[in-house]
PDB file of N, CA, C and O in Angstrom, chain B, residues numbered from 101:
ATOM      1  N   MET B 101       0.826  -1.199   0.000  1.00  0.00           N
ATOM      2  CA  MET B 101       0.000   0.000   0.000  1.00  0.00           C
ATOM      3  C   MET B 101       0.866   1.256   0.000  1.00  0.00           C
ATOM      4  O   MET B 101       0.566   2.212  -0.715  1.00  0.00           O
ATOM      5  N   ASN B 102       1.931   1.266   0.790  1.00  0.00           N
ATOM      6  CA  ASN B 102       2.786   2.452   0.857  1.00  0.00           C
ATOM      7  C   ASN B 102       3.528   2.680  -0.449  1.00  0.00           C
ATOM      8  O   ASN B 102       3.730   3.826  -0.852  1.00  0.00           O
ATOM      9  N   THR B 103       3.941   1.602  -1.121  1.00  0.00           N
ATOM     10  CA  THR B 103       4.653   1.791  -2.388  1.00  0.00           C
ATOM     11  C   THR B 103       3.701   2.305  -3.468  1.00  0.00           C
ATOM     12  O   THR B 103       4.101   3.106  -4.313  1.00  0.00           O
ATOM     13  N   THR B 104       2.465   1.859  -3.448  1.00  0.00           N
ATOM     14  CA  THR B 104       1.481   2.341  -4.416  1.00  0.00           C
ATOM     15  C   THR B 104       1.195   3.819  -4.198  1.00  0.00           C
ATOM     16  O   THR B 104       1.126   4.593  -5.152  1.00  0.00           O
ATOM     17  N   LEU B 105       1.028   4.209  -2.932  1.00  0.00           N
ATOM     18  CA  LEU B 105       0.784   5.613  -2.611  1.00  0.00           C
ATOM     19  C   LEU B 105       1.984   6.475  -2.968  1.00  0.00           C
ATOM     20  O   LEU B 105       1.828   7.573  -3.501  1.00  0.00           O
ATOM     21  N   ALA B 106       3.176   5.982  -2.677  1.00  0.00           N
ATOM     22  CA  ALA B 106       4.392   6.732  -2.993  1.00  0.00           C
ATOM     23  C   ALA B 106       4.547   6.898  -4.500  1.00  0.00           C
ATOM     24  O   ALA B 106       4.937   7.967  -4.970  1.00  0.00           O
ATOM     25  N   LYS B 107       4.243   5.851  -5.255  1.00  0.00           N
ATOM     26  CA  LYS B 107       4.344   5.937  -6.706  1.00  0.00           C
ATOM     27  C   LYS B 107       3.307   6.924  -7.253  1.00  0.00           C
ATOM     28  O   LYS B 107       3.620   7.729  -8.131  1.00  0.00           O
ATOM     29  N   PHE B 108       2.074   6.863  -6.735  1.00  0.00           N
ATOM     30  CA  PHE B 108       1.019   7.773  -7.157  1.00  0.00           C
ATOM     31  C   PHE B 108       1.398   9.226  -6.862  1.00  0.00           C
ATOM     32  O   PHE B 108       1.231  10.098  -7.715  1.00  0.00           O
ATOM     33  N   LEU B 109       1.908   9.486  -5.655  1.00  0.00           N
ATOM     34  CA  LEU B 109       2.308  10.850  -5.300  1.00  0.00           C
ATOM     35  C   LEU B 109       3.501  11.306  -6.139  1.00  0.00           C
ATOM     36  O   LEU B 109       3.576  12.473  -6.523  1.00  0.00           O
ATOM     37  N   GLY B 110       4.424  10.403  -6.424  1.00  0.00           N
ATOM     38  CA  GLY B 110       5.570  10.751  -7.264  1.00  0.00           C
ATOM     39  C   GLY B 110       5.143  11.149  -8.660  1.00  0.00           C
ATOM     40  O   GLY B 110       5.634  12.134  -9.212  1.00  0.00           O
ATOM     41  N   ILE B 111       4.225  10.381  -9.229  1.00  0.00           N
ATOM     42  CA  ILE B 111       3.722  10.711 -10.562  1.00  0.00           C
ATOM     43  C   ILE B 111       2.944  12.029 -10.520  1.00  0.00           C
ATOM     44  O   ILE B 111       3.068  12.855 -11.424  1.00  0.00           O
ATOM     45  N   GLY B 112       2.148  12.222  -9.476  1.00  0.00           N
ATOM     46  CA  GLY B 112       1.382  13.459  -9.345  1.00  0.00           C
ATOM     47  C   GLY B 112       2.270  14.681  -9.227  1.00  0.00           C
ATOM     48  O   GLY B 112       2.020  15.700  -9.870  1.00  0.00           O
ATOM     49  N   ILE B 113       3.299  14.582  -8.412  1.00  0.00           N
ATOM     50  CA  ILE B 113       4.220  15.717  -8.246  1.00  0.00           C
ATOM     51  C   ILE B 113       4.978  15.977  -9.538  1.00  0.00           C
ATOM     52  O   ILE B 113       5.210  17.131  -9.899  1.00  0.00           O
ATOM     53  N   THR B 114       5.368  14.914 -10.240  1.00  0.00           N
ATOM     54  CA  THR B 114       6.058  15.082 -11.522  1.00  0.00           C
ATOM     55  C   THR B 114       5.150  15.767 -12.540  1.00  0.00           C
ATOM     56  O   THR B 114       5.578  16.687 -13.238  1.00  0.00           O
ATOM     57  N   ALA B 115       3.912  15.324 -12.624  1.00  0.00           N
ATOM     58  CA  ALA B 115       2.962  15.934 -13.571  1.00  0.00           C
ATOM     59  C   ALA B 115       2.700  17.392 -13.212  1.00  0.00           C
ATOM     60  O   ALA B 115       2.619  18.241 -14.100  1.00  0.00           O
ATOM     61  N   LEU B 116       2.567  17.687 -11.939  1.00  0.00           N
ATOM     62  CA  LEU B 116       2.338  19.065 -11.496  1.00  0.00           C
ATOM     63  C   LEU B 116       3.534  19.950 -11.843  1.00  0.00           C
ATOM     64  O   LEU B 116       3.364  21.080 -12.301  1.00  0.00           O
ATOM     65  N   THR B 117       4.731  19.437 -11.625  1.00  0.00           N
ATOM     66  CA  THR B 117       5.938  20.194 -11.930  1.00  0.00           C
ATOM     67  C   THR B 117       6.044  20.477 -13.428  1.00  0.00           C
ATOM     68  O   THR B 117       6.353  21.599 -13.832  1.00  0.00           O
ATOM     69  N   ILE B 118       5.790  19.466 -14.244  1.00  0.00           N
ATOM     70  CA  ILE B 118       5.849  19.653 -15.695  1.00  0.00           C
ATOM     71  C   ILE B 118       4.789  20.668 -16.132  1.00  0.00           C
ATOM     72  O   ILE B 118       5.061  21.525 -16.972  1.00  0.00           O
ATOM     73  N   GLY B 119       3.595  20.572 -15.569  1.00  0.00           N
ATOM     74  CA  GLY B 119       2.537  21.519 -15.902  1.00  0.00           C
ATOM     75  C   GLY B 119       2.902  22.942 -15.539  1.00  0.00           C
ATOM     76  O   GLY B 119       2.662  23.867 -16.315  1.00  0.00           O
ATOM     77  N   LEU B 120       3.483  23.122 -14.363  1.00  0.00           N
ATOM     78  CA  LEU B 120       3.894  24.469 -13.943  1.00  0.00           C
ATOM     79  C   LEU B 120       5.011  25.022 -14.825  1.00  0.00           C
ATOM     80  O   LEU B 120       5.011  26.206 -15.164  1.00  0.00           O
ATOM     81  N   LEU B 121       5.951  24.173 -15.193  1.00  0.00           N
ATOM     82  CA  LEU B 121       7.026  24.631 -16.072  1.00  0.00           C
ATOM     83  C   LEU B 121       6.484  25.023 -17.448  1.00  0.00           C
ATOM     84  O   LEU B 121       6.883  26.047 -18.003  1.00  0.00           O
ATOM     85  N   LEU B 122       5.585  24.221 -17.992  1.00  0.00           N
ATOM     86  CA  LEU B 122       4.997  24.554 -19.291  1.00  0.00           C
ATOM     87  C   LEU B 122       4.170  25.823 -19.217  1.00  0.00           C
ATOM     88  O   LEU B 122       4.217  26.649 -20.129  1.00  0.00           O
ATOM     89  N   PHE B 123       3.410  25.988 -18.137  1.00  0.00           N
ATOM     90  CA  PHE B 123       2.622  27.211 -17.975  1.00  0.00           C
ATOM     91  C   PHE B 123       3.531  28.426 -17.869  1.00  0.00           C
ATOM     92  O   PHE B 123       3.275  29.454 -18.496  1.00  0.00           O
ATOM     93  N   GLY B 124       4.596  28.309 -17.074  1.00  0.00           N
ATOM     94  CA  GLY B 124       5.535  29.428 -16.939  1.00  0.00           C
ATOM     95  C   GLY B 124       6.184  29.788 -18.255  1.00  0.00           C
ATOM     96  O   GLY B 124       6.327  30.968 -18.576  1.00  0.00           O
ATOM     97  N   PHE B 125       6.581  28.778 -19.026  1.00  0.00           N
ATOM     98  CA  PHE B 125       7.192  29.028 -20.333  1.00  0.00           C
ATOM     99  C   PHE B 125       6.183  29.675 -21.273  1.00  0.00           C
ATOM    100  O   PHE B 125       6.506  30.648 -21.955  1.00  0.00           O
ATOM    101  N   GLY B 126       4.983  29.150 -21.314  1.00  0.00           N
ATOM    102  CA  GLY B 126       3.945  29.699 -22.191  1.00  0.00           C
ATOM    103  C   GLY B 126       3.558  31.110 -21.813  1.00  0.00           C
ATOM    104  O   GLY B 126       3.366  31.958 -22.684  1.00  0.00           O
ATOM    105  N   PHE B 127       3.441  31.372 -20.521  1.00  0.00           N
ATOM    106  CA  PHE B 127       3.082  32.711 -20.059  1.00  0.00           C
ATOM    107  C   PHE B 127       4.173  33.714 -20.416  1.00  0.00           C
ATOM    108  O   PHE B 127       3.881  34.817 -20.879  1.00  0.00           O
ATOM    109  N   GLY B 128       5.423  33.332 -20.200  1.00  0.00           N
ATOM    110  CA  GLY B 128       6.538  34.217 -20.545  1.00  0.00           C
ATOM    111  C   GLY B 128       6.596  34.502 -22.032  1.00  0.00           C
ATOM    112  O   GLY B 128       6.861  35.632 -22.441  1.00  0.00           O
ATOM    113  N   MET B 129       6.347  33.473 -22.850  1.00  0.00           N
ATOM    114  CA  MET B 129       6.369  33.649 -24.284  1.00  0.00           C
ATOM    115  C   MET B 129       5.218  34.555 -24.732  1.00  0.00           C
ATOM    116  O   MET B 129       5.411  35.425 -25.581  1.00  0.00           O
ATOM    117  N   ALA B 130       4.039  34.358 -24.174  1.00  0.00           N
ATOM    118  CA  ALA B 130       2.886  35.197 -24.533  1.00  0.00           C
ATOM    119  C   ALA B 130       3.124  36.641 -24.113  1.00  0.00           C
ATOM    120  O   ALA B 130       2.765  37.565 -24.843  1.00  0.00           O
ATOM    121  N   GLU B 131       3.725  36.844 -22.946  1.00  0.00           N
ATOM    122  CA  GLU B 131       4.006  38.204 -22.478  1.00  0.00           C
ATOM    123  C   GLU B 131       5.009  38.902 -23.398  1.00  0.00           C
ATOM    124  O   GLU B 131       4.864  40.087 -23.701  1.00  0.00           O
ATOM    125  N   LYS B 132       6.026  38.159 -23.839  1.00  0.00           N
ATOM    126  CA  LYS B 132       7.032  38.724 -24.738  1.00  0.00           C
ATOM    127  C   LYS B 132       6.412  39.087 -26.082  1.00  0.00           C
ATOM    128  O   LYS B 132       6.662  40.171 -26.609  1.00  0.00           O
ATOM    129  N   GLU B 133       5.608  38.187 -26.638  1.00  0.00           N
ATOM    130  CA  GLU B 133       4.973  38.454 -27.933  1.00  0.00           C
ATOM    131  C   GLU B 133       4.005  39.634 -27.846  1.00  0.00           C
ATOM    132  O   GLU B 133       3.903  40.427 -28.781  1.00  0.00           O
ATOM    133  N   THR B 134       3.303  39.746 -26.733  1.00  0.00           N
ATOM    134  CA  THR B 134       2.375  40.858 -26.538  1.00  0.00           C
ATOM    135  C   THR B 134       3.124  42.183 -26.498  1.00  0.00           C
ATOM    136  O   THR B 134       2.682  43.172 -27.084  1.00  0.00           O
ATOM    137  N   ALA B 135       4.256  42.200 -25.809  1.00  0.00           N
ATOM    138  CA  ALA B 135       5.049  43.430 -25.732  1.00  0.00           C
ATOM    139  C   ALA B 135       5.573  43.823 -27.110  1.00  0.00           C
ATOM    140  O   ALA B 135       5.578  45.005 -27.456  1.00  0.00           O
ATOM    141  N   GLU B 136       6.017  42.833 -27.905  1.00  0.00           N
ATOM    142  CA  GLU B 136       6.494  43.137 -29.245  1.00  0.00           C
ATOM    143  C   GLU B 136       5.360  43.666 -30.129  1.00  0.00           C
ATOM    144  O   GLU B 136       5.550  44.611 -30.895  1.00  0.00           O
ATOM    145  N   TYR B 137       4.198  43.055 -30.018  1.00  0.00           N
ATOM    146  CA  TYR B 137       3.048  43.495 -30.810  1.00  0.00           C
ATOM    147  C   TYR B 137       2.635  44.911 -30.414  1.00  0.00           C
ATOM    148  O   TYR B 137       2.290  45.725 -31.271  1.00  0.00           O
ATOM    149  N   GLU B 138       2.672  45.200 -29.115  1.00  0.00           N
ATOM    150  CA  GLU B 138       2.325  46.541 -28.641  1.00  0.00           C
ATOM    151  C   GLU B 138       3.291  47.574 -29.213  1.00  0.00           C
ATOM    152  O   GLU B 138       2.877  48.670 -29.592  1.00  0.00           O
ATOM    153  N   THR B 139       4.574  47.229 -29.277  1.00  0.00           N
ATOM    154  CA  THR B 139       5.569  48.131 -29.844  1.00  0.00           C
ATOM    155  C   THR B 139       5.281  48.388 -31.322  1.00  0.00           C
ATOM    156  O   THR B 139       5.379  49.521 -31.793  1.00  0.00           O
ATOM    157  N   ASP B 140       4.923  47.326 -32.050  1.00  0.00           N
ATOM    158  CA  ASP B 140       4.603  47.488 -33.471  1.00  0.00           C
ATOM    159  C   ASP B 140       3.371  48.366 -33.660  1.00  0.00           C
ATOM    160  O   ASP B 140       3.353  49.227 -34.540  1.00  0.00           O
ATOM    161  N   ILE B 141       2.356  48.158 -32.854  1.00  0.00           N
ATOM    162  CA  ILE B 141       1.130  48.956 -32.967  1.00  0.00           C
ATOM    163  C   ILE B 141       1.410  50.423 -32.648  1.00  0.00           C
ATOM    164  O   ILE B 141       0.905  51.318 -33.325  1.00  0.00           O
ATOM    165  N   ASP B 142       2.216  50.665 -31.615  1.00  0.00           N
ATOM    166  CA  ASP B 142       2.572  52.047 -31.275  1.00  0.00           C
ATOM    167  C   ASP B 142       3.345  52.708 -32.415  1.00  0.00           C
ATOM    168  O   ASP B 142       3.137  53.887 -32.699  1.00  0.00           O
ATOM    169  N   ALA B 143       4.230  51.961 -33.067  1.00  0.00           N
ATOM    170  CA  ALA B 143       5.014  52.519 -34.169  1.00  0.00           C
ATOM    171  C   ALA B 143       4.109  52.877 -35.342  1.00  0.00           C
ATOM    172  O   ALA B 143       4.272  53.931 -35.956  1.00  0.00           O
ATOM    173  N   VAL B 144       3.163  52.008 -35.650  1.00  0.00           N
ATOM    174  CA  VAL B 144       2.231  52.294 -36.741  1.00  0.00           C
ATOM    175  C   VAL B 144       1.343  53.477 -36.379  1.00  0.00           C
ATOM    176  O   VAL B 144       1.075  54.333 -37.222  1.00  0.00           O
ATOM    177  N   SER B 145       0.893  53.528 -35.154  1.00  0.00           N
ATOM    178  CA  SER B 145       0.031  54.618 -34.705  1.00  0.00           C
ATOM    179  C   SER B 145       0.770  55.953 -34.754  1.00  0.00           C
ATOM    180  O   SER B 145       0.188  56.978 -35.106  1.00  0.00           O
ATOM    181  N   ASP B 146       2.048  55.935 -34.403  1.00  0.00           N
ATOM    182  CA  ASP B 146       2.838  57.173 -34.445  1.00  0.00           C
ATOM    183  C   ASP B 146       3.073  57.654 -35.871  1.00  0.00           C
ATOM    184  O   ASP B 146       3.285  58.846 -36.094  1.00  0.00           O
ATOM    185  N   ASP B 147       3.039  56.732 -36.847  1.00  0.00           N
ATOM    186  CA  ASP B 147       3.280  57.101 -38.243  1.00  0.00           C
ATOM    187  C   ASP B 147       2.035  57.629 -38.952  1.00  0.00           C
ATOM    188  O   ASP B 147       2.137  58.114 -40.079  1.00  0.00           O
ATOM    189  N   LEU B 148       0.877  57.548 -38.328  1.00  0.00           N
ATOM    190  CA  LEU B 148      -0.351  58.021 -38.968  1.00  0.00           C
ATOM    191  C   LEU B 148      -0.363  59.540 -39.058  1.00  0.00           C
ATOM    192  O   LEU B 148       0.141  60.222 -38.166  1.00  0.00           O
ATOM    193  N   PRO B 149      -0.931  60.064 -40.124  1.00  0.00           N
ATOM    194  CA  PRO B 149      -1.075  61.524 -40.206  1.00  0.00           C
ATOM    195  C   PRO B 149      -2.015  62.037 -39.114  1.00  0.00           C
ATOM    196  O   PRO B 149      -2.877  61.303 -38.630  1.00  0.00           O
ATOM    197  N   ALA B 150      -1.846  63.259 -38.747  1.00  0.00           N
ATOM    198  CA  ALA B 150      -2.639  63.838 -37.652  1.00  0.00           C
ATOM    199  C   ALA B 150      -4.122  63.898 -37.999  1.00  0.00           C
ATOM    200  O   ALA B 150      -4.957  63.842 -37.096  1.00  0.00           O
ATOM    201  N   SER B 151      -4.474  64.011 -39.270  1.00  0.00           N
ATOM    202  CA  SER B 151      -5.886  64.155 -39.657  1.00  0.00           C
ATOM    203  C   SER B 151      -6.666  62.840 -39.537  1.00  0.00           C
ATOM    204  O   SER B 151      -7.897  62.863 -39.550  1.00  0.00           O
ATOM    205  N   THR B 152      -5.981  61.696 -39.420  1.00  0.00           N
ATOM    206  CA  THR B 152      -6.697  60.420 -39.360  1.00  0.00           C
ATOM    207  C   THR B 152      -6.862  59.901 -37.948  1.00  0.00           C
ATOM    208  O   THR B 152      -7.415  58.818 -37.754  1.00  0.00           O
ATOM    209  N   THR B 153      -6.402  60.635 -36.967  1.00  0.00           N
ATOM    210  CA  THR B 153      -6.577  60.181 -35.598  1.00  0.00           C
ATOM    211  C   THR B 153      -8.009  60.400 -35.140  1.00  0.00           C
ATOM    212  O   THR B 153      -8.665  61.333 -35.604  1.00  0.00           O
ATOM    213  N   ASN B 154      -8.488  59.595 -34.275  1.00  0.00           N
ATOM    214  CA  ASN B 154      -9.872  59.674 -33.820  1.00  0.00           C
ATOM    215  C   ASN B 154      -9.978  60.462 -32.527  1.00  0.00           C
ATOM    216  O   ASN B 154     -10.426  59.936 -31.507  1.00  0.00           O
ATOM    217  N   THR B 155      -9.575  61.701 -32.567  1.00  0.00           N
ATOM    218  CA  THR B 155      -9.676  62.542 -31.380  1.00  0.00           C
ATOM    219  C   THR B 155     -10.966  63.346 -31.457  1.00  0.00           C
ATOM    220  O   THR B 155     -11.296  63.881 -32.516  1.00  0.00           O
ATOM    221  N   PRO B 156     -11.684  63.437 -30.376  1.00  0.00           N
ATOM    222  CA  PRO B 156     -12.958  64.190 -30.400  1.00  0.00           C
ATOM    223  C   PRO B 156     -12.742  65.688 -30.501  1.00  0.00           C
ATOM    224  O   PRO B 156     -13.707  66.451 -30.531  1.00  0.00           O
TER     225      PRO B 156
END
């Protein structure tokens, strides 16, 4: 019984660790891509003529 429980907990902790690492990697990658996209959008927005801006 103890070896079965130990094996189950070992697999669970391993799966949790892998999941957390993948989430951390994915979150970091999404944050980086978002920052790059924001920079591109700001650059395009800055290049627009003043007459096409939507200011009230």
